[in-house]
mmCIF file of N, CA and C in Angstrom:
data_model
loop_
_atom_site.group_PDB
_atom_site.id
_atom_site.type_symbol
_atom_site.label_atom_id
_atom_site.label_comp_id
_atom_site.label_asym_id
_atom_site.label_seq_id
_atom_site.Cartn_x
_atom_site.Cartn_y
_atom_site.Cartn_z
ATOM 1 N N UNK A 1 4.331 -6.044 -19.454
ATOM 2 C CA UNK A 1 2.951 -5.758 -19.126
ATOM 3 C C UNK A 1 2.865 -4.374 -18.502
ATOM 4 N N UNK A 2 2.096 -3.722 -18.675
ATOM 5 C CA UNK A 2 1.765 -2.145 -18.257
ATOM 6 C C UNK A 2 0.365 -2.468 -16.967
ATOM 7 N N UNK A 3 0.645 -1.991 -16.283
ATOM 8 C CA UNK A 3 -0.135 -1.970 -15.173
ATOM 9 C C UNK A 3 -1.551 -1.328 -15.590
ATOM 10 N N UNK A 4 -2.450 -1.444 -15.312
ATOM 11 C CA UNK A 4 -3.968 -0.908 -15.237
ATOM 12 C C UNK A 4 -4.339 0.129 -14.453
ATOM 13 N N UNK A 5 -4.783 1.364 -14.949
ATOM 14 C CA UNK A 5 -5.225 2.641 -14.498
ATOM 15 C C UNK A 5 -6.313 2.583 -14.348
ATOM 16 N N UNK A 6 -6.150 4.173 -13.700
ATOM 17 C CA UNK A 6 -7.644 4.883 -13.604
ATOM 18 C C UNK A 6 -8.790 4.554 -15.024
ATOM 19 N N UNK A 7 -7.934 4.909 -16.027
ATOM 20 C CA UNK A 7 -8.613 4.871 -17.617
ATOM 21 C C UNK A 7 -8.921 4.034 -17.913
ATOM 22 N N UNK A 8 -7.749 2.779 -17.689
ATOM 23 C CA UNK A 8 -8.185 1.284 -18.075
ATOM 24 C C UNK A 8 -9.412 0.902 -17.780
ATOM 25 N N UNK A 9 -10.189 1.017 -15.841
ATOM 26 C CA UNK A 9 -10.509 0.585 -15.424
ATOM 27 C C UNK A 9 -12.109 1.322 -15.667
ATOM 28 N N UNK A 10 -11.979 2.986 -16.004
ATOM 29 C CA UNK A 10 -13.092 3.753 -17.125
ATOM 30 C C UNK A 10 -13.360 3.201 -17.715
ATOM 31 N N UNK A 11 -12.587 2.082 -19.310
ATOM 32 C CA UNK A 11 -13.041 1.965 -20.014
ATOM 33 C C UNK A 11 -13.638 0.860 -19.978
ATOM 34 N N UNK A 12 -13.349 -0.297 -18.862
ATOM 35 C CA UNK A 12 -14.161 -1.628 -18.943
ATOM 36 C C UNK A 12 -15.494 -1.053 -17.990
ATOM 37 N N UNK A 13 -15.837 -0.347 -17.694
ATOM 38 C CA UNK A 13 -17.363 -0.274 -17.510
ATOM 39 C C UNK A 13 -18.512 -0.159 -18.705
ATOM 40 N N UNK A 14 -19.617 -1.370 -18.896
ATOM 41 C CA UNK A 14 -20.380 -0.953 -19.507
ATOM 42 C C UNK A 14 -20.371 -1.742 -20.401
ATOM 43 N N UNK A 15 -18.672 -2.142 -20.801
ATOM 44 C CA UNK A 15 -18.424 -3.029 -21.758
ATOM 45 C C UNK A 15 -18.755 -4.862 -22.193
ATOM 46 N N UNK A 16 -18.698 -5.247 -23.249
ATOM 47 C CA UNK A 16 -19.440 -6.155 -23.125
ATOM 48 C C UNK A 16 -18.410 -7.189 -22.450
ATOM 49 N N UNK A 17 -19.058 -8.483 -21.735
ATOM 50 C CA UNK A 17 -17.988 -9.665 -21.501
ATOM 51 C C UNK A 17 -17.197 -8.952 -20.387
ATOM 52 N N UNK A 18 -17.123 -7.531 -19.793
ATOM 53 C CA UNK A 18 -16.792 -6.716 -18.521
ATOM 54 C C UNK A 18 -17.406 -7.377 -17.144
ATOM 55 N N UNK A 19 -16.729 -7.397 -16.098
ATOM 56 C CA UNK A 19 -17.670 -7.411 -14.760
ATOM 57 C C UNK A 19 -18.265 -6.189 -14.586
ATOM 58 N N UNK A 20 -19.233 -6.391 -13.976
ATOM 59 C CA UNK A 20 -20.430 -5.361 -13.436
ATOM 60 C C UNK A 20 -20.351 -5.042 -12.071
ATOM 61 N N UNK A 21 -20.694 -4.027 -11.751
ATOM 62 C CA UNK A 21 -20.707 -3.579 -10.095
ATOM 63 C C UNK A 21 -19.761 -4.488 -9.361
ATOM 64 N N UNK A 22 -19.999 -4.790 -8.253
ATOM 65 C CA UNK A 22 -19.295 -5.569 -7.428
ATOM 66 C C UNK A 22 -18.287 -6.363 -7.863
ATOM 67 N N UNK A 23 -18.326 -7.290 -8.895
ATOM 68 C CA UNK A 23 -17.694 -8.005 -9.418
ATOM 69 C C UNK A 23 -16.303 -7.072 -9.923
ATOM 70 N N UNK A 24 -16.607 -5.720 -10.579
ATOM 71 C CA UNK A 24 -15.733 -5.414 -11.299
ATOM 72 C C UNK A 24 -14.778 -4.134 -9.827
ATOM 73 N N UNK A 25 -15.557 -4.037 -9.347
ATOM 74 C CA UNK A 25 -14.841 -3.755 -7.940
ATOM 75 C C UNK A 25 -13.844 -4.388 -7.622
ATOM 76 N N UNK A 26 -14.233 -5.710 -7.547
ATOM 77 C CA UNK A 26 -13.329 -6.778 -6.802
ATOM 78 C C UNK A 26 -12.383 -7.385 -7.753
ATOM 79 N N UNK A 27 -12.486 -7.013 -9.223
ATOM 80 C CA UNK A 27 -11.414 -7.669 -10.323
ATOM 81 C C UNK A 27 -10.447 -6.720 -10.068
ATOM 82 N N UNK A 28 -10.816 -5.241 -10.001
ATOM 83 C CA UNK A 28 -10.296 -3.719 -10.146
ATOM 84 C C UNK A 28 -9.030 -4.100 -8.630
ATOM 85 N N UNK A 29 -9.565 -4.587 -7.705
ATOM 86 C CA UNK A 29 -9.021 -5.094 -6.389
ATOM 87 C C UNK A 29 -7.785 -5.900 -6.826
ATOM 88 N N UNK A 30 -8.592 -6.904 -7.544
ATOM 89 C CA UNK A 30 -7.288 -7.724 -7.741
ATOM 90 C C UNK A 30 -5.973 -7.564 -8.749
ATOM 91 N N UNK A 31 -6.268 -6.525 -9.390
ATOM 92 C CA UNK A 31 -5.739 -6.043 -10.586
ATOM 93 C C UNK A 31 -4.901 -4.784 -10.354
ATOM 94 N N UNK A 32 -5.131 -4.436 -9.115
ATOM 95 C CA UNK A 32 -4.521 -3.125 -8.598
ATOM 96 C C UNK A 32 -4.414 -3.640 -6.784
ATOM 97 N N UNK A 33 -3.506 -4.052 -6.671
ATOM 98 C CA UNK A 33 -2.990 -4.626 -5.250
ATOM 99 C C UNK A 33 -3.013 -3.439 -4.385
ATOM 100 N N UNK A 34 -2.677 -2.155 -4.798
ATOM 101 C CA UNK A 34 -2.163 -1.428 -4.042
ATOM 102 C C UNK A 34 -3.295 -0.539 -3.030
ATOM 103 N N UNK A 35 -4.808 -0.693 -3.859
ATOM 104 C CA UNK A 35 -6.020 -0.279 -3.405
ATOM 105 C C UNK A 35 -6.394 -0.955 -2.033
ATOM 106 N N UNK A 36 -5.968 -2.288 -1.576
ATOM 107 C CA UNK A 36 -6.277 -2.924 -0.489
ATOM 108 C C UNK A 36 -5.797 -2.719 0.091
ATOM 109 N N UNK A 37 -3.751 -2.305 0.246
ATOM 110 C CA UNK A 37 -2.828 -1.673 1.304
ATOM 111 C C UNK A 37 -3.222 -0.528 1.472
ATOM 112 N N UNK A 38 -4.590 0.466 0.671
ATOM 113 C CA UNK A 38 -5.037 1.332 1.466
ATOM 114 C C UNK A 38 -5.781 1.102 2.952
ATOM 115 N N UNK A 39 -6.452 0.686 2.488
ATOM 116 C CA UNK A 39 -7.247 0.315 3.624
ATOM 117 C C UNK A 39 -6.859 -0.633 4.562
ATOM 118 N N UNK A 40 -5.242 -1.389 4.743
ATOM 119 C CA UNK A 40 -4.600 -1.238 6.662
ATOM 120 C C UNK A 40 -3.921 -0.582 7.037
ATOM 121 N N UNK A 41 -4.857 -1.173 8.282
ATOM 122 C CA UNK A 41 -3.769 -0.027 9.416
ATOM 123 C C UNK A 41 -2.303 1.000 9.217
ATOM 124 N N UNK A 42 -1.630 0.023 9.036
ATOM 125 C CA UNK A 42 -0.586 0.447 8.710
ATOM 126 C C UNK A 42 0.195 0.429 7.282
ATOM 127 N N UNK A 43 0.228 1.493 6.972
ATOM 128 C CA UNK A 43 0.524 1.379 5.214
ATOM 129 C C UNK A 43 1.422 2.491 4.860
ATOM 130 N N UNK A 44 3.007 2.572 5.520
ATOM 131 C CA UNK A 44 2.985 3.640 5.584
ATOM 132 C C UNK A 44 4.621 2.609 5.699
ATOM 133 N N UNK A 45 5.840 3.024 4.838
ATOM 134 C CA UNK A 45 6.696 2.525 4.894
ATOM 135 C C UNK A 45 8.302 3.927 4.571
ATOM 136 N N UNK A 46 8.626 3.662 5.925
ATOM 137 C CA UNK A 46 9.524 5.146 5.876
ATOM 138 C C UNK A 46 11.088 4.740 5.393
ATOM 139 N N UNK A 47 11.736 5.213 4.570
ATOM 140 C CA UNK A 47 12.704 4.530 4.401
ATOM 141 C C UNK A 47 14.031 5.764 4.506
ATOM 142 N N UNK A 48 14.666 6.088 5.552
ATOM 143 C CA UNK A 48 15.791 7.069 5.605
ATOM 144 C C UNK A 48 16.629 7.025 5.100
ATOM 145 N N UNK A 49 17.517 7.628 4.910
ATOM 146 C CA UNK A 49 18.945 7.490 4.253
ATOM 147 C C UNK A 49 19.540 7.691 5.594
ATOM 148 N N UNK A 50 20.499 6.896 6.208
ATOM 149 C CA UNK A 50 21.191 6.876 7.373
ATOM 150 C C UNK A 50 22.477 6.354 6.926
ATOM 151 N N UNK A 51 23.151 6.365 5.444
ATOM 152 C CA UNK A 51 24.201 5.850 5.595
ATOM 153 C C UNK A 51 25.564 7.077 6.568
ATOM 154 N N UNK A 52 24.707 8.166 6.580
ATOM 155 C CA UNK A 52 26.317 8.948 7.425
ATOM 156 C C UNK A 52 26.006 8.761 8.661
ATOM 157 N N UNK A 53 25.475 8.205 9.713
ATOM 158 C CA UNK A 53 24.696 8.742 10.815
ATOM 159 C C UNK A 53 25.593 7.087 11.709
ATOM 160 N N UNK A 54 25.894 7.429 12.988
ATOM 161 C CA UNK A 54 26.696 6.468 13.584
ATOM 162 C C UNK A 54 25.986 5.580 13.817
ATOM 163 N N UNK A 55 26.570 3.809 13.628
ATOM 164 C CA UNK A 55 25.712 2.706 14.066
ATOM 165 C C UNK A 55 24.690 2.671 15.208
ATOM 166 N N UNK A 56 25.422 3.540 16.025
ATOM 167 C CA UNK A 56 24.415 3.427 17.252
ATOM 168 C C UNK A 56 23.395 4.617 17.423
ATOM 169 N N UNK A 57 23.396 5.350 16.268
ATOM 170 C CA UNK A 57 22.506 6.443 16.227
ATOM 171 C C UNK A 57 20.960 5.564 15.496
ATOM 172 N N UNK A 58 21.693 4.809 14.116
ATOM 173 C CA UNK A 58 20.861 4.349 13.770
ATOM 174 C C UNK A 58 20.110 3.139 14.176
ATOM 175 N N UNK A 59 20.679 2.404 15.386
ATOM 176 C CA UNK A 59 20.170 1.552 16.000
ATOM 177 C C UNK A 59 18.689 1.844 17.056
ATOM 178 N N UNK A 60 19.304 3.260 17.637
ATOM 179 C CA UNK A 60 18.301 4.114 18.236
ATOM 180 C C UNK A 60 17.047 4.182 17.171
ATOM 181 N N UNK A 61 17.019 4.795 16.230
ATOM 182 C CA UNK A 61 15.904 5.062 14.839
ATOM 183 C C UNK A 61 15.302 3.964 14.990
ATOM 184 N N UNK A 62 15.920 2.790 14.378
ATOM 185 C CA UNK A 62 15.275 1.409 14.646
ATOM 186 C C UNK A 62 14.443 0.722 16.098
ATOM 187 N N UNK A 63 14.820 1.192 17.334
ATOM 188 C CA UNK A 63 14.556 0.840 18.546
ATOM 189 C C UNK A 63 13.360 1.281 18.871
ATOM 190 N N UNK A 64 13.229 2.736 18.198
ATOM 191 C CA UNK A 64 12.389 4.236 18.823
ATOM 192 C C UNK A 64 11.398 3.566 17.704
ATOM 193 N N UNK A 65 11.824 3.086 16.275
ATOM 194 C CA UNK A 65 10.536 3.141 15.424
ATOM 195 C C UNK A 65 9.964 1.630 15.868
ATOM 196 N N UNK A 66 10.550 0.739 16.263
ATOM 197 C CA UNK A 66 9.979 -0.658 16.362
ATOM 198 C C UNK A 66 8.652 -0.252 17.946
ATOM 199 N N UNK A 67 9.402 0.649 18.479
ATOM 200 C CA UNK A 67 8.529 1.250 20.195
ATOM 201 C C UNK A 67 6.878 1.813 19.375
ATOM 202 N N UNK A 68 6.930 2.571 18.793
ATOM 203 C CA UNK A 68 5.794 3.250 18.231
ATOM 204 C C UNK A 68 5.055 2.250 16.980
ATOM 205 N N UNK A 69 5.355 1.685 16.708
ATOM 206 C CA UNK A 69 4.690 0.734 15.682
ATOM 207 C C UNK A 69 4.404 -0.303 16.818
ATOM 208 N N UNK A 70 4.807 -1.079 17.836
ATOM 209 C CA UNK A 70 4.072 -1.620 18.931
ATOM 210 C C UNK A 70 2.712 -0.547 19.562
ATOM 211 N N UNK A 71 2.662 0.804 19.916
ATOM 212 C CA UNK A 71 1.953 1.275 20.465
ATOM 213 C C UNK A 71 1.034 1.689 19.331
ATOM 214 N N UNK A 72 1.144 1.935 18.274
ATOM 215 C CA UNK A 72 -0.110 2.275 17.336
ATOM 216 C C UNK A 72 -0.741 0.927 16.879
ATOM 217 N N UNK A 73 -0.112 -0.374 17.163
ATOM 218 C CA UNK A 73 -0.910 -1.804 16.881
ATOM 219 C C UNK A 73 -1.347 -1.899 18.618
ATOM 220 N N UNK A 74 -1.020 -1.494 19.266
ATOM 221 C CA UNK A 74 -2.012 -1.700 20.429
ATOM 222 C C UNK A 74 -3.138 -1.017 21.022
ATOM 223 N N UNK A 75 -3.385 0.206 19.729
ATOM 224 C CA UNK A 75 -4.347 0.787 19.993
ATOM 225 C C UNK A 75 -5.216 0.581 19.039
#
């Protein structure tokens, strides 16, 4: 299966047996998951390469990033 685009989602407007406004908003929603992880908070997934970096360096990374992802959900 090929995922649904920008174009795809051009060409079902208008069309017959298509959702209309809202409806086709919310199919477009369900049909493209990734449009709703826009809109939380947090959507933002960092992934380092730390395999040279000492266990306890990278434990720090992990400590320091778990500290700031508490303080940006408490604000």
């Amino acid at each position: 299966m090929i995922a649904p685009d920008d174009t795809s989602f051009a060409y079902l407007e208008g069309r017959p047996w298509a959702p209309e406004g809202e409806r086709l908003e919310q199919a477009i929603r369900h049909w493209h998951p990734l449009l709703d992880a826009l809109e939380e908070s947090l959507n933002l997934i960092v992934t380092p390469h730390s395999a040279w970096i000492t266990p306890e360096a990278r434990q720090r990374i992990v400590t320091l990033t778990a500290e700031n992802l508490r303080q940006v959900q408490a604000n």
